[in-house]
Amino acid sequence: DHRVKAGEDADASLFVSLHMNKIRDRRHRGIVVYAFGRGPGRRGARRRRPGLAFLPNPPREQVRTSAKLADRVVRSLRSEGFEAEAGRGAYYVLKGPEAPSILIEMGFLSNPGEAALLVDPAYQERLASAIARSLTKFLAARGDLPAVQLAHR
């Protein structure tokens, strides 16, 4: 998968994959921040697509750090007024990178109200800023802040 390869090639401190959700049920809403793990039911249990290389599960320490990152992002989003929850899933993009990895479902396109927000530039800016702040705080706590500052130049 090109996303996993790009994350590995970048030698990044974090891997964040951004998505928008769309399901049949139009009532679902909110942000879900996934880290690698077994989620409830079949979430994240999809079969690997043909042509994708096998990737083993990430090391336990990376799984723990990724879960801490997901929880920090959720807490930060909630503190800024967003509806957010943490989830666990065995998604392919969360297996490959050599860095703490999360997948953020930024909202449900299938929910008309949320779909309207997701195309609003002011909402996009507010959400992107909230995510960026939470990632910066996480990296600062790990002592990786100079890398973030260099990446934004």
mmCIF file of C-alpha atoms in Angstrom:
data_model
loop_
_atom_site.group_PDB
_atom_site.id
_atom_site.type_symbol
_atom_site.label_atom_id
_atom_site.label_comp_id
_atom_site.label_asym_id
_atom_site.label_seq_id
_atom_site.Cartn_x
_atom_site.Cartn_y
_atom_site.Cartn_z
ATOM 1 C CA ASP A 1 0.000 0.000 0.000
ATOM 2 C CA HIS A 2 1.431 3.374 -1.005
ATOM 3 C CA ARG A 3 0.439 4.989 2.312
ATOM 4 C CA VAL A 4 2.445 2.498 4.355
ATOM 5 C CA LYS A 5 5.437 2.866 2.016
ATOM 6 C CA ALA A 6 5.285 6.668 2.205
ATOM 7 C CA GLY A 7 5.246 6.500 6.002
ATOM 8 C CA GLU A 8 8.241 4.206 6.077
ATOM 9 C CA ASP A 9 10.184 6.255 3.509
ATOM 10 C CA ALA A 10 9.602 9.482 5.448
ATOM 11 C CA ASP A 11 11.224 8.071 8.599
ATOM 12 C CA ALA A 12 8.436 9.918 10.408
ATOM 13 C CA SER A 13 7.953 10.289 14.157
ATOM 14 C CA LEU A 14 4.217 9.555 13.705
ATOM 15 C CA PHE A 15 1.969 8.061 11.042
ATOM 16 C CA VAL A 16 -1.515 9.594 10.737
ATOM 17 C CA SER A 17 -3.957 8.395 8.082
ATOM 18 C CA LEU A 18 -6.962 10.699 7.549
ATOM 19 C CA HIS A 19 -10.280 9.350 6.269
ATOM 20 C CA MET A 20 -13.968 10.165 6.025
ATOM 21 C CA ASN A 21 -16.537 7.498 6.805
ATOM 22 C CA LYS A 22 -19.586 6.565 4.739
ATOM 23 C CA ILE A 23 -22.011 3.853 5.779
ATOM 24 C CA ARG A 24 -25.639 2.994 5.088
ATOM 25 C CA ASP A 25 -26.954 4.240 8.423
ATOM 26 C CA ARG A 26 -27.303 8.022 8.104
ATOM 27 C CA ARG A 27 -27.589 8.540 11.873
ATOM 28 C CA HIS A 28 -23.930 7.820 12.722
ATOM 29 C CA ARG A 29 -21.770 10.843 13.397
ATOM 30 C CA GLY A 30 -18.571 11.882 15.078
ATOM 31 C CA ILE A 31 -14.848 11.374 14.817
ATOM 32 C CA VAL A 32 -13.242 8.002 15.512
ATOM 33 C CA VAL A 33 -9.497 7.766 16.138
ATOM 34 C CA TYR A 34 -8.231 4.216 15.613
ATOM 35 C CA ALA A 35 -5.049 2.612 16.882
ATOM 36 C CA PHE A 36 -4.042 -0.947 16.069
ATOM 37 C CA GLY A 37 -5.865 -3.597 18.080
ATOM 38 C CA ARG A 38 -8.906 -5.775 18.181
ATOM 39 C CA GLY A 39 -12.071 -3.762 18.104
ATOM 40 C CA PRO A 40 -15.594 -4.816 18.960
ATOM 41 C CA GLY A 41 -17.431 -6.896 16.390
ATOM 42 C CA ARG A 42 -15.997 -6.977 12.890
ATOM 43 C CA ARG A 43 -14.453 -3.471 12.878
ATOM 44 C CA GLY A 44 -11.005 -3.704 11.407
ATOM 45 C CA ALA A 45 -11.459 -7.394 10.648
ATOM 46 C CA ARG A 46 -11.588 -6.939 6.901
ATOM 47 C CA ARG A 47 -9.650 -9.321 4.752
ATOM 48 C CA ARG A 48 -6.492 -8.079 3.121
ATOM 49 C CA ARG A 49 -6.996 -6.871 -0.426
ATOM 50 C CA PRO A 50 -5.364 -8.958 -3.152
ATOM 51 C CA GLY A 51 -1.932 -7.655 -4.072
ATOM 52 C CA LEU A 52 -1.100 -6.202 -0.662
ATOM 53 C CA ALA A 53 1.983 -7.603 1.006
ATOM 54 C CA PHE A 54 1.558 -9.423 4.304
ATOM 55 C CA LEU A 55 2.426 -7.238 7.264
ATOM 56 C CA PRO A 56 2.823 -8.693 10.737
ATOM 57 C CA ASN A 57 1.174 -7.008 13.676
ATOM 58 C CA PRO A 58 3.233 -4.144 15.107
ATOM 59 C CA PRO A 59 5.360 -4.738 18.229
ATOM 60 C CA ARG A 60 3.517 -4.453 21.556
ATOM 61 C CA GLU A 61 5.314 -1.270 22.589
ATOM 62 C CA GLN A 62 4.314 0.408 19.330
ATOM 63 C CA VAL A 63 0.706 -0.723 19.851
ATOM 64 C CA ARG A 64 0.720 0.788 23.372
ATOM 65 C CA THR A 65 2.241 4.050 22.163
ATOM 66 C CA SER A 66 -0.244 4.248 19.277
ATOM 67 C CA ALA A 67 -3.135 3.713 21.724
ATOM 68 C CA LYS A 68 -1.798 6.531 23.920
ATOM 69 C CA LEU A 69 -1.575 8.767 20.848
ATOM 70 C CA ALA A 70 -5.167 7.940 19.836
ATOM 71 C CA ASP A 71 -6.405 8.637 23.364
ATOM 72 C CA ARG A 72 -4.552 11.968 23.477
ATOM 73 C CA VAL A 73 -6.035 13.035 20.135
ATOM 74 C CA VAL A 74 -9.545 12.087 21.311
ATOM 75 C CA ARG A 75 -9.163 14.006 24.589
ATOM 76 C CA SER A 76 -7.869 17.028 22.734
ATOM 77 C CA LEU A 77 -10.694 16.947 20.167
ATOM 78 C CA ARG A 78 -13.314 16.624 22.909
ATOM 79 C CA SER A 79 -11.810 19.542 24.829
ATOM 80 C CA GLU A 80 -12.264 21.655 21.693
ATOM 81 C CA GLY A 81 -15.927 20.699 21.323
ATOM 82 C CA PHE A 82 -15.703 17.847 18.815
ATOM 83 C CA GLU A 83 -17.616 14.589 19.207
ATOM 84 C CA ALA A 84 -14.810 11.991 19.219
ATOM 85 C CA GLU A 85 -14.121 8.470 20.420
ATOM 86 C CA ALA A 86 -11.189 6.072 20.363
ATOM 87 C CA GLY A 87 -11.363 2.757 18.561
ATOM 88 C CA ARG A 88 -9.160 -0.218 17.871
ATOM 89 C CA GLY A 89 -8.859 -2.003 14.560
ATOM 90 C CA ALA A 90 -6.473 -4.242 12.650
ATOM 91 C CA TYR A 91 -6.339 -1.886 9.680
ATOM 92 C CA TYR A 92 -3.525 -2.494 7.210
ATOM 93 C CA VAL A 93 -2.172 1.070 7.365
ATOM 94 C CA LEU A 94 -1.724 0.725 11.134
ATOM 95 C CA LYS A 95 0.542 -2.307 10.797
ATOM 96 C CA GLY A 96 3.372 -1.120 8.594
ATOM 97 C CA PRO A 97 4.891 2.131 9.762
ATOM 98 C CA GLU A 98 7.775 2.001 12.203
ATOM 99 C CA ALA A 99 6.221 4.846 14.193
ATOM 100 C CA PRO A 100 3.173 5.244 16.424
ATOM 101 C CA SER A 101 0.246 5.068 14.013
ATOM 102 C CA ILE A 102 -3.374 6.196 14.053
ATOM 103 C CA LEU A 103 -6.213 6.330 11.548
ATOM 104 C CA ILE A 104 -8.633 9.231 12.001
ATOM 105 C CA GLU A 105 -12.141 8.904 10.594
ATOM 106 C CA MET A 106 -12.965 12.614 10.575
ATOM 107 C CA GLY A 107 -16.710 12.189 10.218
ATOM 108 C CA PHE A 108 -19.560 10.510 8.374
ATOM 109 C CA LEU A 109 -20.338 11.655 4.834
ATOM 110 C CA SER A 110 -23.477 9.522 5.080
ATOM 111 C CA ASN A 111 -24.854 11.853 7.780
ATOM 112 C CA PRO A 112 -26.247 14.927 5.973
ATOM 113 C CA GLY A 113 -25.499 17.328 8.832
ATOM 114 C CA GLU A 114 -21.971 16.096 9.269
ATOM 115 C CA ALA A 115 -21.367 16.002 5.510
ATOM 116 C CA ALA A 116 -22.235 19.706 5.397
ATOM 117 C CA LEU A 117 -19.675 20.400 8.132
ATOM 118 C CA LEU A 118 -16.975 18.370 6.400
ATOM 119 C CA VAL A 119 -17.144 20.566 3.281
ATOM 120 C CA ASP A 120 -17.177 23.826 5.267
ATOM 121 C CA PRO A 121 -13.705 25.472 5.097
ATOM 122 C CA ALA A 122 -14.046 26.984 8.584
ATOM 123 C CA TYR A 123 -14.887 23.581 10.095
ATOM 124 C CA GLN A 124 -12.035 21.958 8.156
ATOM 125 C CA GLU A 125 -9.587 24.535 9.512
ATOM 126 C CA ARG A 126 -10.863 24.109 13.076
ATOM 127 C CA LEU A 127 -10.610 20.315 12.855
ATOM 128 C CA ALA A 128 -7.173 20.332 11.194
ATOM 129 C CA SER A 129 -5.844 22.781 13.784
ATOM 130 C CA ALA A 130 -7.200 20.701 16.663
ATOM 131 C CA ILE A 131 -5.590 17.536 15.264
ATOM 132 C CA ALA A 132 -2.279 19.335 14.627
ATOM 133 C CA ARG A 133 -2.216 20.742 18.171
ATOM 134 C CA SER A 134 -2.810 17.321 19.707
ATOM 135 C CA LEU A 135 -0.057 15.741 17.581
ATOM 136 C CA THR A 136 2.363 18.526 18.475
ATOM 137 C CA LYS A 137 1.646 18.074 22.183
ATOM 138 C CA PHE A 138 2.192 14.334 21.888
ATOM 139 C CA LEU A 139 5.527 14.820 20.120
ATOM 140 C CA ALA A 140 6.610 17.490 22.586
ATOM 141 C CA ALA A 141 5.952 15.101 25.477
ATOM 142 C CA ARG A 142 8.184 12.530 23.722
ATOM 143 C CA GLY A 143 10.933 15.059 23.040
ATOM 144 C CA ASP A 144 10.319 15.015 19.253
ATOM 145 C CA LEU A 145 9.110 18.614 18.927
ATOM 146 C CA PRO A 146 12.127 19.933 16.949
ATOM 147 C CA ALA A 147 11.296 17.428 14.201
ATOM 148 C CA VAL A 148 7.758 18.821 14.001
ATOM 149 C CA GLN A 149 8.999 22.396 13.802
ATOM 150 C CA LEU A 150 11.377 21.478 10.971
ATOM 151 C CA ALA A 151 8.675 19.620 9.068
ATOM 152 C CA HIS A 152 6.417 22.711 9.054
ATOM 153 C CA ARG A 153 9.037 25.018 7.469
#
